[in-house]
XYZ file of N, CA, C and O in Angstrom:
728
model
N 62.314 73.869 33.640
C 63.270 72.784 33.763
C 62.519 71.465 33.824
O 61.456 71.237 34.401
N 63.226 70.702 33.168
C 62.724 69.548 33.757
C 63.501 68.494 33.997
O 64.512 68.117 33.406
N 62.875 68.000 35.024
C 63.750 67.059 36.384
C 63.242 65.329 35.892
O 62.157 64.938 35.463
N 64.487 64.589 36.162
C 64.032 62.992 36.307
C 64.562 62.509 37.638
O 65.191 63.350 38.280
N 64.447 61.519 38.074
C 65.041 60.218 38.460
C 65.744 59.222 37.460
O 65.110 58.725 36.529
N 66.805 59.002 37.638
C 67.319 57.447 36.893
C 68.008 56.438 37.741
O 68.599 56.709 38.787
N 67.907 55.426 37.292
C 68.586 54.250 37.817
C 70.021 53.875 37.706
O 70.382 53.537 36.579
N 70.966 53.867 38.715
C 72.013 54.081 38.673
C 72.988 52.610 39.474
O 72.287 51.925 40.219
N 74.204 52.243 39.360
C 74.353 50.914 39.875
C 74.791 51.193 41.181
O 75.268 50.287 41.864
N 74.643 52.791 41.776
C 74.850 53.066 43.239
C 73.453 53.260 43.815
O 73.290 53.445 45.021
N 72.275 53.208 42.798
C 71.218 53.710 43.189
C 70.528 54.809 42.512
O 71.251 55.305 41.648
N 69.647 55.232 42.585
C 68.516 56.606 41.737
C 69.576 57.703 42.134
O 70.239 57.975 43.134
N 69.382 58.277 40.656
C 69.954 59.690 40.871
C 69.089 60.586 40.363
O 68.207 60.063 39.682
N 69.028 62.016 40.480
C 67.949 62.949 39.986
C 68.827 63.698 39.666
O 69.995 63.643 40.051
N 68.173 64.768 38.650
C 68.554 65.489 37.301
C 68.123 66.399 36.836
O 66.957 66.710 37.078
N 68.894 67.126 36.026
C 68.032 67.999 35.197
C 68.317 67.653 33.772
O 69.448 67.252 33.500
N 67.279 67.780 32.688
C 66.966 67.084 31.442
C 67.316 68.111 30.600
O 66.361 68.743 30.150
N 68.425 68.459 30.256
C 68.534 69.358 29.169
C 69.620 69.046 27.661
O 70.848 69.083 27.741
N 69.067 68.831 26.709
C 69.629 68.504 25.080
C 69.776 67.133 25.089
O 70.571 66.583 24.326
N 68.953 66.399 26.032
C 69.554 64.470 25.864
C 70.211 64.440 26.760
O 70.628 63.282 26.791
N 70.785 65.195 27.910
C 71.842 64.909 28.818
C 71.097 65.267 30.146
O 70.300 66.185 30.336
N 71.566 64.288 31.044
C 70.880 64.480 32.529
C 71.958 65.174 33.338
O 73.014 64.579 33.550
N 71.762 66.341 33.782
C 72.539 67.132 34.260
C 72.470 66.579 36.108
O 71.557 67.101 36.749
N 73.077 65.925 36.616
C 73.031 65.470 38.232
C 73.165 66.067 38.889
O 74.153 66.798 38.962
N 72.184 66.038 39.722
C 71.692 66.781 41.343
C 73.074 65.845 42.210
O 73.590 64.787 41.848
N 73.319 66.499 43.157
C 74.335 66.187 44.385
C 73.756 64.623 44.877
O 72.689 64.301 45.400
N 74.903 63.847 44.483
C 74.254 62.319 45.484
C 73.667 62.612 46.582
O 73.826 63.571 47.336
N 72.628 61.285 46.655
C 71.959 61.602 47.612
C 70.514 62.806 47.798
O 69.650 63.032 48.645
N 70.815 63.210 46.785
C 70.036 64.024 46.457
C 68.351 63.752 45.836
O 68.189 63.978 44.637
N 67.250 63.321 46.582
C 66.181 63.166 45.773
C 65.106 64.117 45.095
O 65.168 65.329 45.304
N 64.201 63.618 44.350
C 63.621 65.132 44.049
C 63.068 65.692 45.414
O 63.351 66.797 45.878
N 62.052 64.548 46.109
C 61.096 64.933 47.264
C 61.637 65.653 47.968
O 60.907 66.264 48.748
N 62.918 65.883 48.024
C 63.539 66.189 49.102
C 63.578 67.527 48.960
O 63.381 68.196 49.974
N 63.818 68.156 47.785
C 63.871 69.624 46.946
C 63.203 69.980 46.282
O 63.499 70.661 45.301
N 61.309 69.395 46.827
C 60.649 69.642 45.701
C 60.071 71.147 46.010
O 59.322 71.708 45.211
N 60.585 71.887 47.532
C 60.256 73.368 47.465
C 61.068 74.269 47.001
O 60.640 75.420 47.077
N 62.073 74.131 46.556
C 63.495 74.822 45.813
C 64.091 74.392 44.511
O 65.242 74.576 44.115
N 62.903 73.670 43.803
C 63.279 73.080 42.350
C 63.787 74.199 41.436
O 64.211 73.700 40.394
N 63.907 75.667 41.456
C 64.640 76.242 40.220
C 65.866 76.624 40.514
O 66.625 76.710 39.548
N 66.610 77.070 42.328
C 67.705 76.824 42.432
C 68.816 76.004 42.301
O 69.978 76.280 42.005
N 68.045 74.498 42.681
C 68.614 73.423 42.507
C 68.893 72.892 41.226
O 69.941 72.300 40.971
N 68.025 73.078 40.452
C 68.240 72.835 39.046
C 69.405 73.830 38.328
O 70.237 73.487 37.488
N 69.270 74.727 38.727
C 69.759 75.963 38.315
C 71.825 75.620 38.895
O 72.877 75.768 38.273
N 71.635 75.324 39.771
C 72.683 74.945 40.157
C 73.410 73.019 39.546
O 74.610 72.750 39.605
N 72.813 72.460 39.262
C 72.812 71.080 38.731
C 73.241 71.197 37.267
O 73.923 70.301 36.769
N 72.786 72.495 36.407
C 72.830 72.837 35.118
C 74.503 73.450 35.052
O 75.177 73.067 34.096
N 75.073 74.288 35.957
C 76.079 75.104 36.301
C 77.011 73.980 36.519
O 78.024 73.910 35.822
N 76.788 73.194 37.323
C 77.929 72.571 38.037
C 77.665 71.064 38.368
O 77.867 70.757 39.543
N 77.190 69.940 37.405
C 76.760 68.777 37.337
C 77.317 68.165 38.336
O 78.402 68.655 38.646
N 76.885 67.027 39.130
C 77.445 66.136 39.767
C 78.223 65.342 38.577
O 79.429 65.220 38.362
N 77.300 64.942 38.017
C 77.637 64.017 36.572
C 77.254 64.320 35.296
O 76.869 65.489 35.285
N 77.170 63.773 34.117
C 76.825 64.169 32.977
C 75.987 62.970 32.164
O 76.680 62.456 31.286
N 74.997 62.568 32.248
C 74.453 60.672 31.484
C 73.662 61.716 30.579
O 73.000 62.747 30.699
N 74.319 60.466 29.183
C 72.979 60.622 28.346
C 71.923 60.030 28.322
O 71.928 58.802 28.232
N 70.608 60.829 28.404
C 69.570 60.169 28.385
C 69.437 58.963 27.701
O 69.175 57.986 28.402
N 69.564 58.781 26.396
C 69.826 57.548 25.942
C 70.798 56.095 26.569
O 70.841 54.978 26.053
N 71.353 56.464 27.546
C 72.240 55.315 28.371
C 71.264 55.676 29.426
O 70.751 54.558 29.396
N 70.653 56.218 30.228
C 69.918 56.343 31.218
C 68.889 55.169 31.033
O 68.685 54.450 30.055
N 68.311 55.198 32.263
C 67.356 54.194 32.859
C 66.560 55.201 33.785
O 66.734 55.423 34.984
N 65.211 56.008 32.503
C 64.614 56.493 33.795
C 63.607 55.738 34.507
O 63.146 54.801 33.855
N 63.214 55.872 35.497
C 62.262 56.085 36.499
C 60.945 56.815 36.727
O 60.543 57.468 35.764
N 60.289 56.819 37.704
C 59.044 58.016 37.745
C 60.132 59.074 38.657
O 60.929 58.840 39.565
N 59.799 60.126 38.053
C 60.283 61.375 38.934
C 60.461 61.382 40.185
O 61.562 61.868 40.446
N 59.798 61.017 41.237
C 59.229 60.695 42.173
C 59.117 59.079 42.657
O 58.178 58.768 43.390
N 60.083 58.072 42.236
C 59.531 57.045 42.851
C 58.452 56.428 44.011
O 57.781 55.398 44.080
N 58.623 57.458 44.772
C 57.749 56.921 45.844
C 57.305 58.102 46.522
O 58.011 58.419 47.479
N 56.377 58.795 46.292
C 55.908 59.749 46.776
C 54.859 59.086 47.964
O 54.268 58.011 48.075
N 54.976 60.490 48.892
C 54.287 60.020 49.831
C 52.613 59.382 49.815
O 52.281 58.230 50.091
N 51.837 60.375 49.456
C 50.699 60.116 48.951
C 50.431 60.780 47.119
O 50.909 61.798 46.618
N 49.581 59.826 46.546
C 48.632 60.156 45.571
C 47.285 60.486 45.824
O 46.728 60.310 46.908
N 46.935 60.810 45.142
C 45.125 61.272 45.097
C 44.681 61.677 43.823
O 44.913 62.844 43.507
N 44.053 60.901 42.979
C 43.007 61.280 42.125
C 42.091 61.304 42.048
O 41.183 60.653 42.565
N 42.161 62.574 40.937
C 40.388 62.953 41.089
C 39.511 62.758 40.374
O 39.764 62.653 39.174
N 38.130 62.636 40.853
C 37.332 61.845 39.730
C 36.357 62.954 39.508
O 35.252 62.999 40.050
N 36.859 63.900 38.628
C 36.171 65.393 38.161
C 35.569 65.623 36.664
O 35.072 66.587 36.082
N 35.822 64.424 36.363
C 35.762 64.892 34.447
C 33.933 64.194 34.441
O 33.845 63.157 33.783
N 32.818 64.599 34.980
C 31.989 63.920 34.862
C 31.413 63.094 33.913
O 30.921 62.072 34.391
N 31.306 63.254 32.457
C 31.167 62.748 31.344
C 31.661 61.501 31.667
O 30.948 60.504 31.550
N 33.250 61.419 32.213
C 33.663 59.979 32.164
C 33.058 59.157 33.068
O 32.890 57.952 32.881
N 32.663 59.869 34.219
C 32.152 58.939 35.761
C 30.863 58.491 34.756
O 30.613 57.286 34.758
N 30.030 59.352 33.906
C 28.434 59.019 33.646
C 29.147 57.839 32.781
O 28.631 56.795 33.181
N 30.148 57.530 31.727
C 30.303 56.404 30.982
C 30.952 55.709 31.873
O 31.678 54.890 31.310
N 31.023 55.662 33.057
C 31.755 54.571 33.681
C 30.539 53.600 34.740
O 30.466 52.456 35.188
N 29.850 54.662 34.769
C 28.134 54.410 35.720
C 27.362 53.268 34.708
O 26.712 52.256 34.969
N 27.819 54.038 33.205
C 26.858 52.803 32.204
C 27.735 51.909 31.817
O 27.219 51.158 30.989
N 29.146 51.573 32.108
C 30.150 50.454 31.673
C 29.457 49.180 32.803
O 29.301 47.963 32.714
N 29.210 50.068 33.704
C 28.925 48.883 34.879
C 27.449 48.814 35.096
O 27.113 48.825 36.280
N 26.457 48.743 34.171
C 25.226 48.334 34.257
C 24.471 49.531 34.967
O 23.248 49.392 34.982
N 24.885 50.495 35.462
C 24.399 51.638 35.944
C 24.012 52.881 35.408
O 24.743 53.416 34.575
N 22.941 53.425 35.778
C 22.138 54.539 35.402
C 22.942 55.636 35.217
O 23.388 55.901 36.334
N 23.450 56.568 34.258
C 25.003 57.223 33.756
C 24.177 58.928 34.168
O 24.533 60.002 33.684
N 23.362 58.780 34.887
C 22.480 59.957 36.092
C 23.730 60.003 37.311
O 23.837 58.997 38.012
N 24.714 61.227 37.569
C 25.168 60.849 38.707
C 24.455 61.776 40.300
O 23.905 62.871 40.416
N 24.752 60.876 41.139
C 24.254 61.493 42.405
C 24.130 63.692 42.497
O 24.501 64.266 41.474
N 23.834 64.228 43.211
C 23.971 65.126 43.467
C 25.469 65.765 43.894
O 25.888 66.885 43.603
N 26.012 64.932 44.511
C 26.958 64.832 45.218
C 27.822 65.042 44.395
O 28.697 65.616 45.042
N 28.104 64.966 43.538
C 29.299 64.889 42.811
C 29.731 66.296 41.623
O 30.499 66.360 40.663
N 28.755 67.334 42.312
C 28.676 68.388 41.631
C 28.927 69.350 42.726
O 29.252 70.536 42.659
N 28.688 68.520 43.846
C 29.351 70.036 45.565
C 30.171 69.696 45.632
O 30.887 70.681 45.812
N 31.142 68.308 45.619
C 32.154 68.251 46.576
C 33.635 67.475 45.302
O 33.764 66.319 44.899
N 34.118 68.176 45.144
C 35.536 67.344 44.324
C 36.048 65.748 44.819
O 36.957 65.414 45.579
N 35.080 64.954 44.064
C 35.967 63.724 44.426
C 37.343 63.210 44.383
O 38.218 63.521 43.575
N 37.418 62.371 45.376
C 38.995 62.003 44.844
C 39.553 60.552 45.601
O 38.878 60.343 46.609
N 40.584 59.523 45.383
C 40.436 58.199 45.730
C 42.510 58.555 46.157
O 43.401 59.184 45.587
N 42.438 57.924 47.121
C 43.797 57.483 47.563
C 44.361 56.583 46.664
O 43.856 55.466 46.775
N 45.501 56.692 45.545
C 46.228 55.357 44.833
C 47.569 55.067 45.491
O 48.371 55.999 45.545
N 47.777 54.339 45.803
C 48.852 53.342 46.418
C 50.222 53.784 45.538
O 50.526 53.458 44.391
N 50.951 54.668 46.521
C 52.024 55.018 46.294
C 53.169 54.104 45.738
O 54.080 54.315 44.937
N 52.816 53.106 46.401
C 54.011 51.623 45.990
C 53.493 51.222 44.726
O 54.202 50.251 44.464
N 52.637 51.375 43.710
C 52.409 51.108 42.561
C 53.034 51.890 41.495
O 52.909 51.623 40.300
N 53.919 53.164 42.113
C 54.280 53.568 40.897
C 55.614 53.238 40.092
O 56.737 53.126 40.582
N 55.217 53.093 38.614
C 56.500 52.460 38.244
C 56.910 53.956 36.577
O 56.193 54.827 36.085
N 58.312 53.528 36.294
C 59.015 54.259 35.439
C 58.107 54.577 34.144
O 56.962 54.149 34.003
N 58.661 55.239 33.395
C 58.023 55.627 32.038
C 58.269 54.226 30.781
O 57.431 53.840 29.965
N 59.496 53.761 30.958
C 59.334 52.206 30.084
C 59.444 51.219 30.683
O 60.185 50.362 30.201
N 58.778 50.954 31.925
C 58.699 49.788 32.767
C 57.423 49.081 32.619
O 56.387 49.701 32.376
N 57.463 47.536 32.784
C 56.249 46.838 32.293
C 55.108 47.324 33.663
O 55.307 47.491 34.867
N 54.074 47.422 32.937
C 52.868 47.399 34.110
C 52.362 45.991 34.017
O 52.068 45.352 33.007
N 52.304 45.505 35.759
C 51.801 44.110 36.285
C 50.524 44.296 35.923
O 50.079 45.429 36.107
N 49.830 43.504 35.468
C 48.518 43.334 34.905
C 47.830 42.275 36.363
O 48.244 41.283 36.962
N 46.628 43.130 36.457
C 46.173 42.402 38.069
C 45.900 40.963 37.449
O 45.628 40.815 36.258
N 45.998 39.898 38.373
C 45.627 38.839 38.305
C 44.366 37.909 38.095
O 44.110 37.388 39.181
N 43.722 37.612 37.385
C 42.477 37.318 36.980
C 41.652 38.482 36.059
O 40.449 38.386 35.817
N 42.278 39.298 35.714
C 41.665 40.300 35.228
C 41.584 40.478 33.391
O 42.554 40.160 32.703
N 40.438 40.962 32.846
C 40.291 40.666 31.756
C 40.022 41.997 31.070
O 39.856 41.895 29.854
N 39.937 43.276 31.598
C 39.260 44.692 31.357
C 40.744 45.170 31.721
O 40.950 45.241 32.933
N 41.276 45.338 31.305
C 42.894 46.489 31.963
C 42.968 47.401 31.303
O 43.727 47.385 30.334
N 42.091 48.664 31.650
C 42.360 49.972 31.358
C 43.323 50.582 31.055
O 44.256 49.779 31.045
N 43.805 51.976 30.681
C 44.246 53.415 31.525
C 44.244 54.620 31.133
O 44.221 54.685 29.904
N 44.259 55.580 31.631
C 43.856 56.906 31.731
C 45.031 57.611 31.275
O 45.974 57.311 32.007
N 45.332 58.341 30.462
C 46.464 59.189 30.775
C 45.580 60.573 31.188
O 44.514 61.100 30.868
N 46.837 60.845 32.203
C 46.260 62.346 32.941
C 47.324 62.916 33.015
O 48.316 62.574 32.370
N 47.278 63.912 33.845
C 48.471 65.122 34.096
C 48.653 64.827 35.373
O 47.690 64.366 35.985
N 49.554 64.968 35.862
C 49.670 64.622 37.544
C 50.520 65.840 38.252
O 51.693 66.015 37.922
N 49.686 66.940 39.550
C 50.332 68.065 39.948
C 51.552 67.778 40.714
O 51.374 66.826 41.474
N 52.303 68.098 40.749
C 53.283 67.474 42.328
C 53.110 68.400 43.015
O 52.753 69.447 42.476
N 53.241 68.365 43.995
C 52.687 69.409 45.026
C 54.250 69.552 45.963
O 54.698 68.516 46.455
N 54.937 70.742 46.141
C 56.240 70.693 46.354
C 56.755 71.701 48.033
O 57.849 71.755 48.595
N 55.133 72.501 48.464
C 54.946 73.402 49.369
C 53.476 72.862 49.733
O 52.591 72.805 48.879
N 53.239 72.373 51.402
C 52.160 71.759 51.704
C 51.277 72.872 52.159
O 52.046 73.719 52.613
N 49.724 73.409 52.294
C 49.219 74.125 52.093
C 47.575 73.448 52.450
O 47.355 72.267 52.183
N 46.580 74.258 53.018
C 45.165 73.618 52.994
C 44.374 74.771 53.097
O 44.786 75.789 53.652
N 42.728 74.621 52.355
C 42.561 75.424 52.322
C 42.231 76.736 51.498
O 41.527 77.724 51.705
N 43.153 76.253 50.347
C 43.598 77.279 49.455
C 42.880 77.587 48.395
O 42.309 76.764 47.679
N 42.877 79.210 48.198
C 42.288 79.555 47.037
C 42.901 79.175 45.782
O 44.123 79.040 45.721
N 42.194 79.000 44.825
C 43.355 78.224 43.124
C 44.114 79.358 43.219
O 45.222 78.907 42.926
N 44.284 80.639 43.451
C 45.206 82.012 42.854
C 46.353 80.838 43.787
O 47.143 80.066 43.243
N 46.137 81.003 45.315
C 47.640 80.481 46.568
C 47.661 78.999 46.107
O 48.681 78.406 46.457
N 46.585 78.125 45.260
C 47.298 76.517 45.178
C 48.364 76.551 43.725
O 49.188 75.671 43.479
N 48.172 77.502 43.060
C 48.991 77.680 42.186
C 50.637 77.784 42.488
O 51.472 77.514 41.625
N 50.924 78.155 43.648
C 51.714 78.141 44.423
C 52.459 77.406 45.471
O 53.188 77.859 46.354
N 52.159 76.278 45.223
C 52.074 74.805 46.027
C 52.648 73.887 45.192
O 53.311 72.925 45.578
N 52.248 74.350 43.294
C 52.704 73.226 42.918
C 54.000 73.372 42.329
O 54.441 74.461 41.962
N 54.795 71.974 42.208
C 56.963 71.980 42.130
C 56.764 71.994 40.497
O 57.491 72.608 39.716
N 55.559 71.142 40.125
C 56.077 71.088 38.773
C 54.864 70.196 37.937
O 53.818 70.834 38.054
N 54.639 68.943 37.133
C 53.624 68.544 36.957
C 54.293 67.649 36.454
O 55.500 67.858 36.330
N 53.627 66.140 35.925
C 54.455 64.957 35.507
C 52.930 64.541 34.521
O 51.882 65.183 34.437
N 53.405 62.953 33.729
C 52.285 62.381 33.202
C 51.931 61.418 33.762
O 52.856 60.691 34.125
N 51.072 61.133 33.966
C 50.280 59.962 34.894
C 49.737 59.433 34.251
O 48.920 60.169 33.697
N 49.650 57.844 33.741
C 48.749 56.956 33.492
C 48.084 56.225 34.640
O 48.761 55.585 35.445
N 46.933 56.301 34.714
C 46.438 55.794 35.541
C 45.585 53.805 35.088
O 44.478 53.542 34.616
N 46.579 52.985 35.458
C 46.043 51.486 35.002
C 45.043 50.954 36.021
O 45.256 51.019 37.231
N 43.940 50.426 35.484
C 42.709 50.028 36.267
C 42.534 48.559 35.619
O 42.875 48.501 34.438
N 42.189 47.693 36.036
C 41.440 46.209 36.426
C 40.309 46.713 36.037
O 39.967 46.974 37.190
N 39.282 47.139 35.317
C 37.951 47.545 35.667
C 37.062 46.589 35.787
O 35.861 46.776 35.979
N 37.754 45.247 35.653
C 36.445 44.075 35.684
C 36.490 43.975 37.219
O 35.411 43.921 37.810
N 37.870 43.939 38.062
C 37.956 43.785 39.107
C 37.614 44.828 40.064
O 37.362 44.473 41.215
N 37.568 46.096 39.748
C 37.216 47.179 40.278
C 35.687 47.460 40.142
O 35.096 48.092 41.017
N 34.975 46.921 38.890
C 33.714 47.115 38.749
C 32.988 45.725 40.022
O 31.771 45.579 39.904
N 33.413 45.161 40.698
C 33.147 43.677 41.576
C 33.786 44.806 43.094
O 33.289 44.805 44.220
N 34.598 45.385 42.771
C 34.842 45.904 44.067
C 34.304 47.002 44.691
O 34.612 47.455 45.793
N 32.894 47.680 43.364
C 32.595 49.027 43.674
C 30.944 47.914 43.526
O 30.273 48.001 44.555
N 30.706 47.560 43.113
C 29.273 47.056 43.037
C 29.432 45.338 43.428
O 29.165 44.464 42.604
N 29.918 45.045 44.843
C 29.898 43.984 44.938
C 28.742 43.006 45.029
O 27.691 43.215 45.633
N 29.170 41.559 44.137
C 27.966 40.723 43.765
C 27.221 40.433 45.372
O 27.703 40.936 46.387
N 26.216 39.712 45.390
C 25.298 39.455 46.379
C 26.103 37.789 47.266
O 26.650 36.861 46.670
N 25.919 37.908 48.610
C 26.720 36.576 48.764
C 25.856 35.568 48.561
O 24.642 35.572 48.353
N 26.557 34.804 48.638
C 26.014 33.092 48.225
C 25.558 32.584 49.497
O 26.227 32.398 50.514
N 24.326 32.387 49.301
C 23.344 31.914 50.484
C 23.580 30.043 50.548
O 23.618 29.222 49.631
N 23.703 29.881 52.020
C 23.837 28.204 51.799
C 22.909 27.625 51.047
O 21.790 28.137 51.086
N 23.126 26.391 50.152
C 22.188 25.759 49.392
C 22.278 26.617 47.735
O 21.448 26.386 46.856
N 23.168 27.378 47.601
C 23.185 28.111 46.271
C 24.170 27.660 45.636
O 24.425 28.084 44.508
């Protein structure tokens, strides 16, 4: 199945996406809220719609407007070594980054819809982005072997990930300060 959010003039509604038509979850109803029972609920949304929008009159959203936390991971090494030499750095990475799965907290309040403009940071001249896959995680869990995290996740979405990298490359290798008389 697959589930949206849309924008509605009472507010976001969530869905199920089937032939162009958003099949509606019960007002009030968000995904987060059902993201451990997503094939009943759907299953039931498909049977017995709240509503009926065509995707084409819809206004979607990210699935998830506001999820609690994000976390990406910075696993694809090839890219960290071209990102080590984007920024004047030796594309040799630490040891470290071969024991332990990196990963960076992204700011939940940044996420925006699938045709919504992305704010371009301010002063910035490098504006990246990544497309990735993004897990949702729908049953909380720690710990886990991949066989039991396989089991954790509601469903998966697409993630672009937009970066500043001129501003991010100043925020990861910050310049030297300015000594009085400089």
């Amino acid at each position: 199945m697959r589930f949206v959010t849309y924008a509605t003039a009472d507010g976001d509604r969530a869905g199920v996406l089937r032939d162009d038509l958003i099949h509606a979850l019960p007002r009030g109803t968000a995904l987060l809220d059902v993201l451990d029972r997503l094939p009943e609920v759907g299953a039931r949304a498909l049977a017995a719609p709240d509503e009926v929008v065509a995707l084409a009159e819809a206004r979607l959203k990210a699935p998830v407007p506001r999820p609690p936390s994000i976390r990406d991971c910075l696993c694809f090494l090839d890219h960290m070594r071209n990102c080590q030499k984007a920024f004047g750095q030796p594309s040799t990475l630490d040891s470290a980054w071969y024991r332990v799965p990196a990963f960076y907290f992204a700011n939940p309040a940044t996420v925006i819809g699938p045709h919504d403009d992305v704010p371009i940071s301010p002063g910035s001249a490098w504006f990246d982005f990544e497309l990735e896959i993004g897990a949702v995680i729908g049953v909380p869990g720690r710990d886990l072997t991949p066989e039991r995290a396989a089991d954790h996740i509601a469903g998966y979405t697409i993630l672009c990930d937009w970066s500043a990298r001129d501003l991010q490359g100043v925020e990861a290798h910050p310049l030297p300060e300015a000594r009085p008389g400089d």
